Coordinates of C-alpha atoms and ligand atoms in Angstrom, one line a residue:
Chain A
M1 CA 0.0 88.0 -34.0
A2 CA -2.1 90.3 -36.2
I3 CA -4.5 88.4 -38.5
F4 CA -6.2 91.6 -39.6
T5 CA -4.5 94.8 -40.7
I6 CA -6.0 98.0 -41.8
D7 CA -3.4 100.1 -43.6
E8 CA -3.8 103.8 -44.5
V9 CA -7.5 103.3 -45.2
K10 CA -9.3 106.4 -46.5
K11 CA -12.9 106.9 -47.4
T12 CA -14.5 109.8 -49.1
F13 CA -18.2 110.2 -49.7
S14 CA -19.3 112.6 -52.4
N15 CA -22.7 114.1 -52.1
G16 CA -23.1 116.0 -55.3
E17 CA -20.5 118.7 -55.3
I18 CA -19.4 118.3 -51.8
E19 CA -16.7 115.7 -51.0
E20 CA -16.5 114.6 -47.5
E21 CA -13.4 112.7 -46.2
V22 CA -14.8 110.5 -43.5
L23 CA -11.7 108.3 -42.9
K24 CA -8.4 110.1 -43.3
G25 CA -5.9 107.3 -43.3
I26 CA -6.6 104.7 -40.6
N27 CA -4.0 102.2 -39.4
L28 CA -5.0 99.4 -37.2
S29 CA -4.2 95.8 -36.6
L30 CA -6.3 93.3 -34.8
K31 CA -4.7 90.5 -32.7
E32 CA -6.1 87.0 -32.6
G33 CA -8.3 86.3 -29.7
E34 CA -8.7 89.9 -28.7
I35 CA -11.7 92.2 -28.5
T36 CA -11.0 95.6 -30.0
A37 CA -13.5 98.3 -29.2
L38 CA -14.0 101.3 -31.4
V39 CA -15.4 104.3 -29.6
G40 CA -16.0 107.9 -30.7
A41 CA -18.5 110.6 -31.3
S42 CA -21.5 110.0 -33.5
G43 CA -20.4 110.5 -37.1
S44 CA -16.8 110.0 -36.4
G45 CA -16.7 107.1 -38.9
K46 CA -16.8 104.0 -36.7
S47 CA -19.4 102.2 -38.7
T48 CA -17.8 103.2 -41.9
L49 CA -14.5 101.7 -40.8
L50 CA -16.1 98.5 -39.5
T51 CA -18.0 97.9 -42.8
I52 CA -14.9 98.6 -44.9
A53 CA -13.0 96.1 -42.8
A54 CA -15.7 93.6 -43.2
G55 CA -15.7 94.0 -47.0
L56 CA -19.2 95.4 -47.1
Q57 CA -18.1 98.5 -48.8
P58 CA -14.8 99.4 -50.6
A59 CA -12.2 101.8 -49.2
S60 CA -11.4 104.9 -51.3
D61 CA -7.7 104.3 -50.6
G62 CA -5.5 102.0 -48.6
Q63 CA -5.6 98.2 -47.9
V64 CA -7.4 95.8 -45.7
V65 CA -5.3 92.7 -45.2
F66 CA -6.8 89.5 -43.9
E67 CA -4.7 86.3 -43.5
G68 CA -2.1 87.9 -45.7
K69 CA -4.4 88.8 -48.6
N70 CA -5.6 92.2 -49.6
I71 CA -9.4 92.2 -49.4
S72 CA -9.6 95.6 -51.1
A73 CA -8.3 94.1 -54.3
M74 CA -10.7 91.1 -54.4
T75 CA -13.8 90.6 -56.6
Q76 CA -17.3 90.8 -55.0
E77 CA -17.5 87.0 -55.2
Q78 CA -14.2 86.5 -53.4
I79 CA -15.2 88.9 -50.7
R80 CA -18.6 87.1 -50.3
K81 CA -16.9 83.8 -49.8
I82 CA -14.7 85.3 -47.1
R83 CA -17.7 86.9 -45.4
A84 CA -19.6 83.6 -45.6
S85 CA -16.9 81.4 -44.2
K86 CA -14.5 83.5 -42.2
F87 CA -16.5 86.4 -40.8
G88 CA -19.3 86.7 -38.4
F89 CA -21.6 89.6 -38.0
I90 CA -23.6 91.1 -35.2
F91 CA -25.6 94.3 -35.7
Q92 CA -27.5 96.6 -33.5
F93 CA -30.6 94.7 -34.4
A94 CA -30.7 90.9 -34.6
H95 CA -31.8 90.8 -38.2
L96 CA -33.0 87.2 -38.0
V97 CA -34.9 85.6 -40.9
P98 CA -38.6 86.0 -39.8
F99 CA -39.7 82.7 -41.3
L100 CA -37.0 80.4 -39.9
T101 CA -36.9 78.9 -36.4
V102 CA -34.0 79.5 -34.1
E103 CA -32.5 76.2 -35.1
E104 CA -33.0 76.9 -38.8
Q105 CA -31.3 80.3 -38.5
L106 CA -28.2 78.4 -37.5
E107 CA -28.6 75.8 -40.1
L108 CA -28.9 78.5 -42.8
M109 CA -25.5 79.9 -41.6
L110 CA -23.9 76.4 -41.9
D111 CA -25.3 76.2 -45.4
V112 CA -24.1 79.7 -46.3
S113 CA -20.5 78.9 -45.1
E114 CA -20.6 75.6 -47.1
S115 CA -19.9 73.7 -43.9
T116 CA -18.7 70.1 -44.6
L117 CA -20.3 68.8 -41.4
K118 CA -22.5 65.7 -41.8
K119 CA -26.1 65.8 -40.7
D120 CA -25.7 64.5 -37.2
E121 CA -22.6 66.6 -36.7
R122 CA -24.5 69.6 -37.7
K123 CA -27.2 68.8 -35.2
K124 CA -24.6 68.4 -32.5
E125 CA -22.9 71.7 -33.4
I126 CA -26.3 73.5 -33.3
D127 CA -27.0 72.0 -29.9
R128 CA -23.7 73.1 -28.6
V129 CA -23.9 76.7 -29.8
L130 CA -27.5 77.0 -28.6
K131 CA -26.4 75.9 -25.2
L132 CA -23.6 78.4 -25.3
V133 CA -26.0 81.3 -25.8
E134 CA -28.6 79.6 -23.5
M135 CA -31.3 79.4 -26.1
E136 CA -31.7 75.6 -26.5
H137 CA -35.1 75.8 -24.9
R138 CA -36.4 78.1 -27.7
R139 CA -34.9 76.2 -30.6
H140 CA -38.2 75.8 -32.4
A141 CA -39.4 79.3 -31.8
Y142 CA -39.8 81.9 -34.6
P143 CA -38.1 85.3 -34.1
A144 CA -41.4 87.1 -33.6
S145 CA -41.9 85.3 -30.4
L146 CA -38.5 86.1 -28.9
S147 CA -37.6 89.0 -26.6
G148 CA -35.0 91.5 -27.8
G149 CA -32.3 90.0 -25.7
E150 CA -33.2 86.5 -26.9
K151 CA -33.1 87.6 -30.5
Q152 CA -29.7 89.1 -30.0
R153 CA -28.4 85.9 -28.5
V154 CA -29.6 83.9 -31.5
A155 CA -27.9 86.5 -33.7
I156 CA -24.7 85.9 -31.8
A157 CA -25.1 82.1 -32.2
R158 CA -25.6 82.6 -35.9
A159 CA -22.5 84.8 -36.0
I160 CA -20.3 82.1 -34.5
I161 CA -21.8 78.8 -35.6
H162 CA -19.5 78.5 -38.6
K163 CA -16.4 79.2 -36.5
P164 CA -15.4 82.5 -38.0
K165 CA -12.0 84.0 -37.7
V166 CA -13.2 87.5 -37.2
L167 CA -16.4 88.8 -35.5
F168 CA -17.7 92.2 -36.5
A169 CA -20.1 93.8 -34.1
D170 CA -21.7 97.2 -34.6
E171 CA -23.3 98.3 -31.4
P172 CA -24.4 94.8 -30.5
T173 CA -26.0 96.0 -27.2
A174 CA -27.6 99.2 -28.3
S175 CA -31.1 97.7 -28.4
L176 CA -30.8 96.0 -25.0
D177 CA -31.2 97.1 -21.4
S178 CA -28.1 97.2 -19.2
K179 CA -28.6 93.8 -17.6
R180 CA -29.0 92.1 -21.0
S181 CA -26.2 94.2 -22.5
K182 CA -23.8 92.8 -19.9
D183 CA -24.9 89.3 -20.5
V184 CA -24.4 89.7 -24.2
M185 CA -21.0 91.3 -23.8
A186 CA -19.9 88.6 -21.4
L187 CA -21.0 86.0 -23.9
I188 CA -19.0 87.7 -26.7
Q189 CA -16.0 87.8 -24.4
R190 CA -16.3 84.2 -23.5
L191 CA -16.7 83.1 -27.1
T192 CA -13.8 85.3 -28.3
Q193 CA -11.6 83.6 -25.8
T194 CA -12.8 80.0 -26.1
L195 CA -13.1 79.9 -29.9
N196 CA -10.0 82.2 -30.4
I197 CA -12.0 84.6 -32.4
T198 CA -10.8 88.1 -33.2
T199 CA -13.5 90.7 -32.5
L200 CA -13.9 94.3 -33.8
M201 CA -16.7 96.0 -32.0
V202 CA -18.2 99.5 -32.1
T203 CA -19.9 100.7 -29.0
H204 CA -21.4 103.8 -27.5
D205 CA -21.8 102.3 -24.1
E206 CA -19.0 103.1 -21.6
D207 CA -20.0 100.1 -19.4
M208 CA -19.1 97.7 -22.2
L209 CA -15.6 98.9 -22.5
S210 CA -14.5 96.8 -19.5
Y211 CA -15.0 93.7 -21.7
A212 CA -12.6 95.0 -24.4
D213 CA -8.9 94.1 -24.5
R214 CA -8.1 97.2 -26.5
I215 CA -10.0 100.5 -26.9
I216 CA -9.5 102.6 -30.0
K217 CA -10.8 106.1 -30.0
M218 CA -11.9 107.7 -33.3
S219 CA -12.3 111.3 -33.9
D220 CA -12.4 113.4 -37.0
G221 CA -11.6 110.4 -39.2
M222 CA -8.4 109.5 -37.4
V223 CA -7.7 106.9 -34.7
S224 CA -5.7 107.8 -31.6
Chain B
M1 CA -32.2 73.8 -46.4
N2 CA -35.2 74.8 -48.4
M3 CA -35.8 78.4 -47.5
A4 CA -38.4 78.9 -50.2
W5 CA -40.7 76.2 -48.8
K6 CA -40.1 77.3 -45.2
E7 CA -41.3 80.8 -46.1
I8 CA -44.4 79.5 -47.9
K9 CA -45.2 77.4 -44.8
K10 CA -44.8 80.3 -42.5
N11 CA -46.7 82.8 -44.6
K12 CA -49.4 80.5 -46.0
G13 CA -52.0 83.2 -46.3
R14 CA -49.9 85.4 -48.5
F15 CA -48.9 82.7 -50.9
M16 CA -52.5 81.3 -50.9
I17 CA -53.7 84.6 -52.2
L18 CA -51.2 84.6 -55.0
G19 CA -52.1 80.9 -55.7
S20 CA -55.8 81.6 -55.8
I21 CA -55.3 84.5 -58.2
V22 CA -53.2 82.4 -60.5
F23 CA -55.8 79.7 -60.2
L24 CA -58.7 81.9 -61.1
V25 CA -56.9 83.6 -64.0
S26 CA -55.6 80.3 -65.5
F27 CA -59.0 78.6 -65.0
L28 CA -60.7 81.5 -66.8
T29 CA -58.1 81.3 -69.5
F30 CA -58.7 77.6 -70.0
I31 CA -62.5 78.0 -70.1
I32 CA -62.3 80.8 -72.6
S33 CA -59.8 78.9 -74.7
G34 CA -62.1 75.9 -74.5
L35 CA -64.9 78.0 -75.7
A36 CA -62.9 79.6 -78.5
N37 CA -61.9 76.1 -79.6
G38 CA -65.5 74.8 -79.3
L39 CA -66.9 77.7 -81.3
S40 CA -64.2 77.2 -83.9
Q41 CA -65.1 73.5 -84.2
D42 CA -68.8 74.4 -84.3
N43 CA -68.1 76.9 -87.0
A44 CA -65.8 75.0 -89.2
A45 CA -65.2 71.4 -88.1
L46 CA -66.1 70.4 -91.7
I47 CA -63.0 72.3 -92.9
K48 CA -60.7 71.8 -89.8
E49 CA -61.0 68.1 -89.8
L50 CA -59.8 67.8 -93.4
P51 CA -56.1 67.0 -93.8
D52 CA -53.7 69.8 -94.7
G53 CA -53.9 70.9 -98.3
S54 CA -55.0 73.6 -100.7
F55 CA -58.4 75.1 -101.4
Y56 CA -58.9 76.6 -104.9
M57 CA -61.5 79.3 -105.5
D58 CA -62.5 81.4 -108.4
A59 CA -60.1 84.3 -108.5
N60 CA -62.9 86.7 -109.2
A61 CA -64.9 85.5 -106.2
D62 CA -63.5 88.2 -103.9
E63 CA -62.4 85.6 -101.3
T64 CA -66.1 84.5 -100.9
Y65 CA -66.6 80.9 -101.7
N66 CA -70.3 81.5 -102.2
L67 CA -69.6 83.6 -105.2
S68 CA -67.1 81.1 -106.6
K69 CA -67.8 79.1 -109.8
I70 CA -65.1 76.8 -111.0
D71 CA -65.0 76.0 -114.7
P72 CA -65.7 72.3 -115.2
D73 CA -62.6 71.7 -117.4
T74 CA -60.2 73.4 -114.8
Q75 CA -61.9 71.3 -112.2
S76 CA -61.4 67.9 -113.9
N77 CA -57.8 68.9 -114.7
L78 CA -57.1 69.4 -111.0
L79 CA -59.0 66.3 -109.9
N80 CA -57.2 64.1 -112.3
K81 CA -53.9 64.9 -110.8
Q82 CA -54.7 63.6 -107.3
A83 CA -57.0 60.7 -106.5
E84 CA -58.1 62.2 -103.1
A85 CA -58.9 65.6 -104.5
A86 CA -62.5 66.7 -104.4
A87 CA -64.6 69.5 -105.7
L88 CA -67.2 70.7 -103.2
S89 CA -69.9 73.2 -102.6
I90 CA -71.5 74.5 -99.4
Q91 CA -74.8 76.2 -99.1
M92 CA -76.8 77.1 -95.9
G93 CA -80.4 75.9 -96.0
F94 CA -83.2 74.0 -94.2
L95 CA -84.5 70.5 -93.9
N96 CA -88.1 69.8 -92.9
N97 CA -89.0 66.7 -90.9
K98 CA -92.3 64.8 -91.2
N99 CA -94.0 67.3 -88.8
D100 CA -92.8 70.1 -91.1
K101 CA -90.5 71.4 -88.5
Q102 CA -87.5 73.3 -90.0
Q103 CA -84.0 72.5 -89.1
S104 CA -81.1 74.7 -90.3
V105 CA -78.3 72.8 -92.0
A106 CA -75.3 73.3 -94.2
F107 CA -75.8 71.4 -97.4
V108 CA -72.5 70.0 -98.7
T109 CA -71.9 68.1 -101.9
S110 CA -68.7 66.8 -103.3
T111 CA -67.3 64.7 -106.1
D112 CA -66.1 61.2 -105.3
S113 CA -63.4 61.3 -102.6
S114 CA -62.7 59.3 -99.5
L115 CA -62.6 62.6 -97.6
F116 CA -66.4 63.0 -97.8
P117 CA -69.2 60.5 -97.4
K118 CA -70.6 59.0 -100.6
V119 CA -74.3 59.9 -101.0
K120 CA -76.7 58.6 -103.6
E121 CA -79.4 60.7 -105.2
G122 CA -82.4 61.1 -102.8
E123 CA -80.2 60.3 -99.8
V124 CA -78.7 62.4 -97.1
V125 CA -76.0 61.8 -94.5
L126 CA -76.2 64.1 -91.4
D127 CA -74.0 65.3 -88.7
A128 CA -74.5 63.3 -85.5
S129 CA -75.8 66.3 -83.6
M130 CA -79.1 66.0 -85.7
K131 CA -79.9 62.8 -83.7
D132 CA -80.7 65.1 -80.8
T133 CA -83.7 66.5 -82.7
G134 CA -85.1 63.0 -82.9
I135 CA -84.1 62.2 -86.5
K136 CA -83.3 58.5 -87.1
V137 CA -81.8 56.5 -89.9
G138 CA -84.6 55.9 -92.5
D139 CA -86.5 59.1 -91.7
V140 CA -87.7 61.1 -94.7
L141 CA -86.9 64.8 -94.9
T142 CA -87.8 67.5 -97.4
N143 CA -86.5 70.8 -98.7
N144 CA -88.6 73.6 -100.2
Q145 CA -86.3 74.0 -103.2
F146 CA -86.1 70.2 -103.9
S147 CA -88.8 68.3 -105.7
G148 CA -87.9 64.9 -104.3
K149 CA -87.4 63.7 -100.7
F150 CA -84.2 62.9 -98.7
T151 CA -84.0 59.6 -96.9
V152 CA -81.6 59.7 -93.9
K153 CA -78.8 57.2 -94.8
G154 CA -76.6 57.6 -91.7
F155 CA -74.8 60.0 -89.4
V156 CA -71.2 61.2 -89.2
D157 CA -69.4 62.7 -86.2
G158 CA -68.1 66.2 -85.9
K159 CA -69.2 67.7 -89.2
K160 CA -70.4 71.2 -88.6
Y161 CA -70.2 74.3 -90.6
S162 CA -71.2 77.9 -89.7
H163 CA -72.7 76.6 -86.4
A164 CA -75.0 74.3 -88.3
P165 CA -74.9 70.6 -88.7
V166 CA -73.8 69.5 -92.2
A167 CA -76.1 67.6 -94.5
F168 CA -74.2 65.7 -97.2
I169 CA -76.2 65.3 -100.4
N170 CA -75.6 64.1 -103.9
S171 CA -74.4 66.6 -106.4
E172 CA -77.3 66.0 -108.8
N173 CA -79.8 67.0 -106.0
Y174 CA -77.6 70.0 -105.1
K175 CA -77.6 71.2 -108.7
E176 CA -81.3 71.1 -108.8
M177 CA -81.8 72.9 -105.5
Y178 CA -79.3 75.7 -106.2
R179 CA -79.7 75.8 -110.0
T180 CA -76.1 75.7 -110.7
E181 CA -73.8 73.5 -112.8
E182 CA -70.5 74.6 -111.2
M183 CA -68.8 73.7 -108.0
Q184 CA -67.5 76.4 -105.6
L185 CA -64.3 74.9 -104.5
V186 CA -61.6 72.3 -105.2
F187 CA -59.7 70.8 -102.3
V188 CA -56.4 69.0 -103.0
P189 CA -55.0 67.3 -99.8
G190 CA -51.4 66.9 -99.0
E191 CA -50.0 69.8 -101.0
D192 CA -47.3 71.7 -99.3
K193 CA -47.3 74.3 -101.9
A194 CA -50.4 75.2 -104.0
Q195 CA -50.2 74.9 -107.8
S196 CA -50.9 78.1 -109.7
V197 CA -53.9 77.5 -111.8
A198 CA -55.1 80.2 -114.3
G199 CA -58.3 81.9 -113.0
L200 CA -58.1 80.3 -109.6
Q201 CA -56.9 81.5 -106.3
A202 CA -55.3 79.0 -103.9
Y203 CA -55.6 79.1 -100.1
S204 CA -54.0 77.0 -97.4
K205 CA -56.5 75.4 -95.0
K206 CA -55.7 78.1 -92.4
Q207 CA -56.1 80.9 -95.0
F208 CA -59.3 79.5 -96.2
L209 CA -60.7 79.3 -92.6
H210 CA -60.0 83.0 -92.3
T211 CA -62.0 83.8 -95.4
I212 CA -65.1 82.7 -93.5
P213 CA -66.2 86.1 -92.0
S214 CA -67.8 84.9 -88.8
Y215 CA -65.0 82.5 -88.1
N216 CA -62.4 85.3 -88.2
A217 CA -64.3 87.6 -86.0
E218 CA -65.1 85.0 -83.3
Q219 CA -61.6 83.6 -83.1
M220 CA -59.9 87.0 -83.1
S221 CA -61.9 88.3 -80.1
L222 CA -61.7 85.1 -78.1
N223 CA -58.0 84.6 -78.7
M224 CA -57.4 88.2 -77.8
I225 CA -59.1 87.5 -74.4
V226 CA -57.0 84.5 -73.9
W227 CA -53.7 86.4 -74.5
F228 CA -54.9 89.3 -72.4
L229 CA -55.4 86.9 -69.5
V230 CA -52.0 85.4 -70.0
V231 CA -50.4 88.8 -70.0
I232 CA -52.4 89.9 -67.0
S233 CA -51.3 86.9 -65.1
G234 CA -47.7 87.7 -66.0
M235 CA -48.2 91.2 -64.6
L236 CA -49.8 89.8 -61.5
F237 CA -46.7 87.7 -60.9
A238 CA -44.4 90.7 -61.4
I239 CA -46.5 92.9 -59.1
F240 CA -46.9 90.3 -56.4
F241 CA -43.3 89.3 -56.2
Y242 CA -42.3 93.0 -56.5
M243 CA -44.4 93.8 -53.4
M244 CA -43.0 90.8 -51.5
N245 CA -39.5 91.7 -52.5
V246 CA -39.9 95.3 -51.4
Q247 CA -41.0 94.0 -48.0
K248 CA -38.0 91.8 -47.9
I249 CA -35.3 94.2 -49.1
G250 CA -33.9 94.5 -45.6
L251 CA -33.8 90.8 -45.2
Y252 CA -32.1 90.3 -48.6
G253 CA -29.5 92.9 -47.5
I254 CA -28.8 91.0 -44.3
L255 CA -28.6 87.7 -46.0
K256 CA -26.2 89.1 -48.5
A257 CA -24.1 90.6 -45.7
I258 CA -23.7 87.2 -44.0
G259 CA -22.6 85.8 -47.4
V260 CA -25.7 84.4 -49.1
K261 CA -25.3 84.4 -52.9
T262 CA -27.5 86.6 -55.0
G263 CA -28.2 83.5 -57.1
T264 CA -29.5 81.7 -54.0
L265 CA -32.0 84.5 -53.4
F266 CA -33.2 84.3 -57.0
K267 CA -33.5 80.5 -56.8
M268 CA -35.6 80.9 -53.7
M269 CA -38.0 83.3 -55.5
W270 CA -38.1 81.0 -58.6
T271 CA -38.9 78.0 -56.4
Q272 CA -41.7 79.8 -54.8
M273 CA -43.1 81.0 -58.1
L274 CA -42.9 77.4 -59.5
L275 CA -44.5 75.8 -56.5
I276 CA -47.4 78.3 -56.4
T277 CA -47.9 78.2 -60.1
A278 CA -47.7 74.5 -60.5
G279 CA -50.1 74.0 -57.6
A280 CA -52.6 76.5 -59.0
L281 CA -52.3 75.2 -62.5
S282 CA -52.8 71.6 -61.7
L283 CA -56.0 72.6 -59.9
S284 CA -57.3 74.6 -62.8
V285 CA -56.3 71.9 -65.3
A286 CA -58.2 69.3 -63.2
L287 CA -61.2 71.6 -62.8
S288 CA -61.3 72.6 -66.5
Q289 CA -61.2 69.0 -67.6
G290 CA -64.0 68.4 -65.1
F291 CA -65.9 71.3 -66.5
K292 CA -65.7 69.6 -69.9
L293 CA -67.6 66.6 -68.6
L294 CA -70.2 68.8 -66.8
S295 CA -70.8 71.4 -69.4
P296 CA -74.2 71.3 -71.1
D297 CA -74.3 69.3 -74.3
G298 CA -75.3 72.2 -76.5
M299 CA -72.4 74.3 -75.3
P300 CA -69.6 74.4 -77.8
F301 CA -66.7 73.6 -75.6
S302 CA -63.6 71.8 -76.7
L303 CA -60.5 71.7 -74.5
T304 CA -57.9 69.1 -75.2
L305 CA -55.3 68.2 -72.6
D306 CA -52.7 69.3 -75.2
T307 CA -54.0 72.9 -75.2
T308 CA -54.2 73.0 -71.5
I309 CA -50.7 71.9 -71.1
Q310 CA -49.4 74.3 -73.8
L311 CA -51.2 77.2 -72.0
S312 CA -49.8 76.0 -68.6
I313 CA -46.3 76.1 -70.0
V314 CA -47.0 79.7 -71.3
F315 CA -48.2 80.6 -67.8
L316 CA -45.1 79.1 -66.2
V317 CA -42.8 81.0 -68.6
I318 CA -44.8 84.3 -68.1
G319 CA -44.7 83.8 -64.3
F320 CA -41.0 83.2 -64.5
I321 CA -40.4 86.3 -66.5
G322 CA -42.6 88.4 -64.2
A323 CA -41.0 87.2 -61.1
T324 CA -37.5 87.6 -62.5
L325 CA -38.2 91.2 -63.6
S326 CA -39.4 92.1 -60.2
G327 CA -36.4 90.3 -58.7
I328 CA -34.0 92.9 -60.2
Q329 CA -34.3 94.6 -56.9
I330 CA -32.7 91.7 -55.2
K331 CA -29.6 92.2 -57.4
K332 CA -29.5 95.9 -56.6
V333 CA -29.8 95.8 -52.8
Q334 CA -26.6 96.7 -51.0
P335 CA -26.0 94.8 -47.7
L336 CA -24.9 98.0 -46.1
Q337 CA -28.2 99.8 -46.7
A338 CA -30.1 97.1 -44.9
I339 CA -27.8 97.0 -41.9
Q340 CA -28.2 100.8 -41.5
Q341 CA -31.9 100.7 -42.0
G342 CA -32.5 99.0 -38.7
E343 CA -34.9 96.1 -37.8
V344 CA -36.5 94.2 -40.6
Ligands
ATP1 N1 -23.2 106.1 -47.8 C1 -22.9 107.3 -47.3 N2 -22.9 108.4 -48.1 C2 -22.6 109.6 -47.6 N3 -22.1 109.9 -46.4 C3 -22.0 108.8 -45.5 C4 -22.4 107.5 -45.9 N4 -22.2 106.7 -44.9 C5 -21.7 107.4 -43.9 N5 -21.6 108.7 -44.3 C6 -21.1 109.8 -43.4 O1 -19.9 109.4 -42.8 C7 -19.8 109.9 -41.5 C8 -19.5 108.8 -40.6 O2 -20.6 107.9 -40.6 P1 -20.5 106.6 -39.6 O3 -21.8 105.9 -39.8 O4 -19.3 105.8 -39.9 O5 -20.5 107.2 -38.2 P2 -20.5 106.5 -36.8 O6 -19.2 106.8 -36.2 O7 -20.8 105.0 -37.0 O8 -21.7 107.2 -36.1 P3 -22.8 106.6 -35.1 O9 -22.1 106.5 -33.8 O10 -23.8 107.6 -35.1 O11 -23.2 105.3 -35.6 C9 -21.1 110.6 -41.2 O12 -20.9 112.0 -41.3 C10 -22.1 110.1 -42.3 O13 -23.0 111.1 -42.6
MG2 MG1 -22.5 103.7 -36.5

């Protein structure tokens, strides 16, 4: 069943006089519990599509429909609420909050998603997710003292702690070596399956494609 | 979760710097304001301690009480209307003690009124600061323009004028010393609005204080310094939070992307500003009150807790405005930019 539909989405950037149509009418639907990988040449519009889907920037035309509602027509605040409670984000860099410990990063996300869990339930949930990403031994560490792979695992934990419906990942392994990349992808795959999350991922790395259920190739603003 | 406090804890050094700057600026402000107040007391406590009311001066005196001569009939008309009203005169002069040592004083005489001490001919009531020069009740003092002698009858607290202690004398003695029959001023307490009296010009207490030339000059420059310091501290806040915010633009973008409200980010900044300012201010309030106890006796310093608290509130408001202005960037940052910018 499709929980996420991208319908005739177009995006035009205007740099002064020049108008550049980056997305030329994209149609795509994501199925629950599946990893969809977006591949394509640099500049083909992958990140643009992902950020439009995630409500981080508006489309010039077309619709993004999530759980039957058109995100493109929502107010900023409505979109923020969806991002906070229903979406998870993993970026090329971990982007952790430098002054929070590993544990606190996750607590913050529970706050942001307005989680109704009680204090001890929260703690249990944080324990569980930290175990999932194998970071429970560094729970009191600050980001500065973590390796790149460890940071990315914490970022993944943060992206899923609030049980999002959709996970958006833009080159989640680009800053990692191939061993770490595989670990992270295997983790995303496992989470997608066990938590029934729908994942939309952009990647440059051919090796990562084996983890995807579906591969969508973008070129020249179109999907094929 | 209290992100504001967590950030302060993690970046103690940075916030300590801001805190100590706020502390230094506010401490300096308190001290200067205490000095301004002290000097103003030293200069005009005689007038300032009177209740609110109106001063009447000869309209031809060009706002200079020294040149004012009030017609005796006009004076008694005014005095009859209000029991507490008094006519008074002030002249700077000297008193000599038994060793012929001169002491500068402000001679003040008045008609009968509960607002001023009652002094018989040949007697003088002095401001308490004269005790420090060794003068005691019963001492006999002289003045070069006065044929008789003054016996010290007693002391009163906080009566100073033009940085000199006040010496209250009887009007008959005054008339002899300064060869005049008229009084300079009439003071009518409790008047919201001055009466208009032919030939006289009325001043509120505040207006009258500003006709004293040295008072005006002193207060203006000191108050200017105080307000400059307040404005500077506001700018410090704005600049400091601006720099911190610029460093955190990426972080703000990411937080917004994962769904943190812009309002939450503002609250975080306000909390930090409040914590730092409150900490720094309580320290400087405490120290400035301590300074009051330690300051040398001769130093005119008067800092009430009221003034400190009022100034503290001004600091808080200014800090809030400064921080908020610099926080406009938080509102502007787009989550997308931050993501594309790479590692924060
Ligand atoms: N804010 C913007 N303003 C103007 N042009 C933009 C903007 N964002 C993206 N573009 C342009 O849109 C095109 C697609 O960009 P996008 O980032 O989606 O590519 P990508 O497929 O993610 O590339 P990469 O693989 O290098 O990350 C590029 O030509 C880029 O210059
Ligand atoms: Mg990209």
